[in-house]
CSV table of C-alpha atoms in Angstrom, one decimal:
chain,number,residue,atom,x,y,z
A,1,UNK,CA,-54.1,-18.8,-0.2
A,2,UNK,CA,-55.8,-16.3,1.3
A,3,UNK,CA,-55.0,-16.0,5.6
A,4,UNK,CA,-52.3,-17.8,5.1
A,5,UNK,CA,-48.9,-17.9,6.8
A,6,UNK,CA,-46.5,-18.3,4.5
A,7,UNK,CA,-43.4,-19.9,5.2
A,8,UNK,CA,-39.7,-19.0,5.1
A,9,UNK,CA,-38.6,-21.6,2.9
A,10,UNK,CA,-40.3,-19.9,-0.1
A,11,UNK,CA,-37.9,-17.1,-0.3
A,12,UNK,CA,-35.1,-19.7,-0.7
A,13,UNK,CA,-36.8,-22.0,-3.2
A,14,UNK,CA,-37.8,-18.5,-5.3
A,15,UNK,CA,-34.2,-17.3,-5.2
A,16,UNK,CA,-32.7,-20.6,-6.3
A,17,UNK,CA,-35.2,-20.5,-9.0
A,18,UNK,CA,-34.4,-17.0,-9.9
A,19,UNK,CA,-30.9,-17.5,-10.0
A,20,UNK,CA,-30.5,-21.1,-11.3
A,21,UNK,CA,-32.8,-22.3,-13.3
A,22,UNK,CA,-34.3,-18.6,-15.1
A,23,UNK,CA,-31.1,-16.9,-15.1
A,24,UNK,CA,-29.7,-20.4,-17.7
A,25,UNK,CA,-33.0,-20.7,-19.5
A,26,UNK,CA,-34.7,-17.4,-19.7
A,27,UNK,CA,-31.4,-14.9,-19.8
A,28,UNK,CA,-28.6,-17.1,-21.0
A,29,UNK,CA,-30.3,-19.6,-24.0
A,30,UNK,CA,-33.4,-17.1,-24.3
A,31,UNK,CA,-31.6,-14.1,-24.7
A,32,UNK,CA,-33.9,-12.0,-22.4
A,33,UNK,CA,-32.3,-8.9,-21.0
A,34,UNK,CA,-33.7,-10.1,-17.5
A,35,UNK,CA,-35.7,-13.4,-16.7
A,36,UNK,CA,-36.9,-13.7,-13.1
A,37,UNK,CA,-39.5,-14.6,-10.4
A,38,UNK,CA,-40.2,-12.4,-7.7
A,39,UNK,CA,-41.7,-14.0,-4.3
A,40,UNK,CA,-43.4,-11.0,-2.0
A,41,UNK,CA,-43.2,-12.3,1.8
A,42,UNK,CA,-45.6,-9.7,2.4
A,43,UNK,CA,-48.5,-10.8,0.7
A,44,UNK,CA,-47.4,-14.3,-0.6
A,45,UNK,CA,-47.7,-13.2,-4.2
A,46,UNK,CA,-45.1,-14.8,-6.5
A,47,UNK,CA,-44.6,-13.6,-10.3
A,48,UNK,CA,-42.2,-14.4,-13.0
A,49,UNK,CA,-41.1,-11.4,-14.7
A,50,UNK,CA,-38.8,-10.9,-18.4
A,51,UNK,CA,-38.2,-7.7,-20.0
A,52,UNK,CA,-37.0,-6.9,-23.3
A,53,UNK,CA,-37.8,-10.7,-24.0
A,54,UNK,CA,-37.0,-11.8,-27.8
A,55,UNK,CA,-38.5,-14.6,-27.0
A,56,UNK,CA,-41.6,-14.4,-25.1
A,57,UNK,CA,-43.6,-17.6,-25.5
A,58,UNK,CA,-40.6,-19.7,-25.2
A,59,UNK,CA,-40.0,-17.7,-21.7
A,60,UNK,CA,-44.0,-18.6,-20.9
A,61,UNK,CA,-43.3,-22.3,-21.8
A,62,UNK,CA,-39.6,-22.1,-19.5
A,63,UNK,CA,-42.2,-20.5,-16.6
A,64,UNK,CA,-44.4,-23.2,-17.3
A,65,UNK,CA,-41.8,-25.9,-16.7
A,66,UNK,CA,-40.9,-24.4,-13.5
A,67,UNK,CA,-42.9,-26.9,-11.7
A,68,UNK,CA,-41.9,-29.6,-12.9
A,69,UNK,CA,-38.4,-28.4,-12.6
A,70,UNK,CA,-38.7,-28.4,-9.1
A,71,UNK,CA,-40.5,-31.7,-8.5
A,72,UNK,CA,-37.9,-33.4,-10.3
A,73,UNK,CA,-34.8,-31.4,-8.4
A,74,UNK,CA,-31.9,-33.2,-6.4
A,75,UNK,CA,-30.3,-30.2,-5.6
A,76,UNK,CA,-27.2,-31.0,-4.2
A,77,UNK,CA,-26.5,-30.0,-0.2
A,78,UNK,CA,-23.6,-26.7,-1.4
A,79,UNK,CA,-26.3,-25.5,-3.9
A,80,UNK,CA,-29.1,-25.6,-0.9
A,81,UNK,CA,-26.5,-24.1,1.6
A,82,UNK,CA,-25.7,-21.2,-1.1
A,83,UNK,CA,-29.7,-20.4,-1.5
A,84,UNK,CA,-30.2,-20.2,2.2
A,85,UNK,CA,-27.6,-17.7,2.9
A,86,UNK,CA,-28.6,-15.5,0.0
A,87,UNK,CA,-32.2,-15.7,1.6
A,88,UNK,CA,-30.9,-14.7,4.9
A,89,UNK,CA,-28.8,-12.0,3.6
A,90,UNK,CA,-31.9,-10.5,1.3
A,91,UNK,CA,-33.7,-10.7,4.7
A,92,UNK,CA,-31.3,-8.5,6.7
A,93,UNK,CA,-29.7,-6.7,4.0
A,94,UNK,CA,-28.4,-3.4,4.7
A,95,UNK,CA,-30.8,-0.5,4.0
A,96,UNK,CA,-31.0,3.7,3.8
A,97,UNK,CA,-32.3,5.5,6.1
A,98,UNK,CA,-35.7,5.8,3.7
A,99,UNK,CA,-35.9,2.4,3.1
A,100,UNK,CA,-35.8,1.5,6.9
A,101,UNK,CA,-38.4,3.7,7.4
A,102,UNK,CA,-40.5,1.9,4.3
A,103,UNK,CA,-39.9,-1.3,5.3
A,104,UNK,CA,-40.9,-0.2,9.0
A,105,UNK,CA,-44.0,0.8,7.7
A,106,UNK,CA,-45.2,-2.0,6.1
A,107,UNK,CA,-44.3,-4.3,8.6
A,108,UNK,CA,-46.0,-1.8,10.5
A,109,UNK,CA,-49.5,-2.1,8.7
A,110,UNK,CA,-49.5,-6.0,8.0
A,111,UNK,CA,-48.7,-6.8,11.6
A,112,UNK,CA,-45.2,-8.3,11.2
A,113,UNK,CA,-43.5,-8.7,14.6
A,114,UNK,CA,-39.8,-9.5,15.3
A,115,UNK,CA,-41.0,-12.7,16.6
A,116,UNK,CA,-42.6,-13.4,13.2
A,117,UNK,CA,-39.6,-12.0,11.4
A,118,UNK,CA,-37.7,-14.8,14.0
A,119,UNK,CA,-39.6,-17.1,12.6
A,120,UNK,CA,-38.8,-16.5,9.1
A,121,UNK,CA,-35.5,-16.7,9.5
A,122,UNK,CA,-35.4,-20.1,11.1
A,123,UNK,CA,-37.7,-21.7,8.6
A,124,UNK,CA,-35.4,-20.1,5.9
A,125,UNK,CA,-32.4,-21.9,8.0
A,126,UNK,CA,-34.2,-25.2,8.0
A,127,UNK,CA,-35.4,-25.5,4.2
A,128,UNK,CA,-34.4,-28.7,3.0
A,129,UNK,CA,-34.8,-30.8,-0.5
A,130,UNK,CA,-38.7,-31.6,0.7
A,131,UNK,CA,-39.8,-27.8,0.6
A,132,UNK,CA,-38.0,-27.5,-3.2
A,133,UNK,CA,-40.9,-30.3,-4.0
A,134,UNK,CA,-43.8,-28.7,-1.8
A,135,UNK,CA,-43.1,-25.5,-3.5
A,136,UNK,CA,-42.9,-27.3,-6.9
A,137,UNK,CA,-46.1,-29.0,-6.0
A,138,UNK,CA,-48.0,-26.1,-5.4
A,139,UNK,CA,-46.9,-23.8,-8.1
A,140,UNK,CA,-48.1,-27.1,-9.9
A,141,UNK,CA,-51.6,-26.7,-8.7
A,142,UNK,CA,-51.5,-22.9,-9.6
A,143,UNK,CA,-50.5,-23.0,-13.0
A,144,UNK,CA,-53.7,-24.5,-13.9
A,145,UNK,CA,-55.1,-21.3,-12.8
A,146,UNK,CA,-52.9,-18.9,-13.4
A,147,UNK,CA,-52.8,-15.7,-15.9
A,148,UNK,CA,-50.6,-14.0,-18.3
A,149,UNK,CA,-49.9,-10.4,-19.0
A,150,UNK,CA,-47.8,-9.4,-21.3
A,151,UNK,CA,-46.9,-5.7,-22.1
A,152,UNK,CA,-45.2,-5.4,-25.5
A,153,UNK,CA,-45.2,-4.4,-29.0
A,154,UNK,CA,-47.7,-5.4,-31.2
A,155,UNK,CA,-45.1,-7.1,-33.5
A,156,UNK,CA,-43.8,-8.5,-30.7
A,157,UNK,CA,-46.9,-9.9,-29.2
A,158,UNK,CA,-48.1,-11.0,-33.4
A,159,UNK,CA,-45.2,-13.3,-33.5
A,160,UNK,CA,-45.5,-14.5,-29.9
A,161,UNK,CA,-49.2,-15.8,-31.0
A,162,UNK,CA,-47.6,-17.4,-34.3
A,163,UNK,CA,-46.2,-20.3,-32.0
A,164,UNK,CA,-49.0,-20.4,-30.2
A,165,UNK,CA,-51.1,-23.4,-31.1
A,166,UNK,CA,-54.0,-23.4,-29.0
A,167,UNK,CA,-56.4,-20.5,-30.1
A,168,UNK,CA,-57.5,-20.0,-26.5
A,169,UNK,CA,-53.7,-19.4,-25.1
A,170,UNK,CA,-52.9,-16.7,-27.9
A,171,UNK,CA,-52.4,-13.4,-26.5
A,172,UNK,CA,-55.6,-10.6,-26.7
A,173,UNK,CA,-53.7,-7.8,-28.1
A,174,UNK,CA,-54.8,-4.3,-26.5
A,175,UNK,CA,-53.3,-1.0,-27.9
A,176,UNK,CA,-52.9,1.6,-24.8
């Protein structure tokens, strides 16, 4: 939502997601080269992403499901542990001298202070089982609002529409 502060515990729910749930369904059964979501602490925008995707409405559908995936979770204490130290470590990873200087920027122009940073890191620290089901909750409430672009072949985007059922889902195929 627009003007709003979003909190630390999305970058651990978006990493578990991205390397649990997608990684199994979306890479490993799907046979996508790459099958991911990206969360943007910066602006609170959160994709899913596949490339050279043999499967692309199945990969939609596995998206789809993400939701409910989460609702439904009992991760187990280890797994949560795991996913909050790889948050913590994407946080305060080790950068080049031009990425510093990036990352400084932006920071920079969106107003982000070390006290916010702070507090990013301790609500990453303190994510818990309940914010796998907020997050689950929400991405709920935005799937039935949410868009799909898909950049492709046009065989590849023809057969995607074949297991397409509902005429107003099939993709609109536009040659660039």
């Amino acid at each position: 939502m627009p003007g709003e502060i979003v909190p630390g515990s999305h970058q651990v729910v978006s990493r578990y997601l991205r390397n649990g749930y997608l990684w199994d369904n979306v890479r490993v059964m799907g046979g996508a080269y790459g099958g991911f979501c990206i969360f943007d602490p910066f602006n609170g925008m959160f994709s899913f992403v596949s490339y050279r995707d043999p499967n692309i409405s199945k990969t939609i559908s596995i998206y789809d499901k993400c939701a409910d995936y989460l609702t439904s979770l009992n991760i187990p204490k280890e797994e949560l542990e795991l996913s909050i130290i790889g948050a913590v470590g994407d946080m305060d990873s080790p950068q080049s001298s031009d990425q510093k200087g990036f990352t400084s920027l932006k920071r920079h122009l969106i107003g982000m202070s070390d006290e916010d940073r702070q507090r990013i890191r301790n609500e990453i620290l303190s994510t818990n089982t309940q914010d796998f089901l907020s997050f689950g909750n929400r991405l709920q409430e935005f799937n039935k609002h949410s868009r799909c672009a898909v950049i492709g072949s046009q065989n590849s985007l023809s057969e995607a529409n074949q297991d397409i059922d509902d005429a107003d889902l099939k993709f609109k195929i536009n040659e660039i």
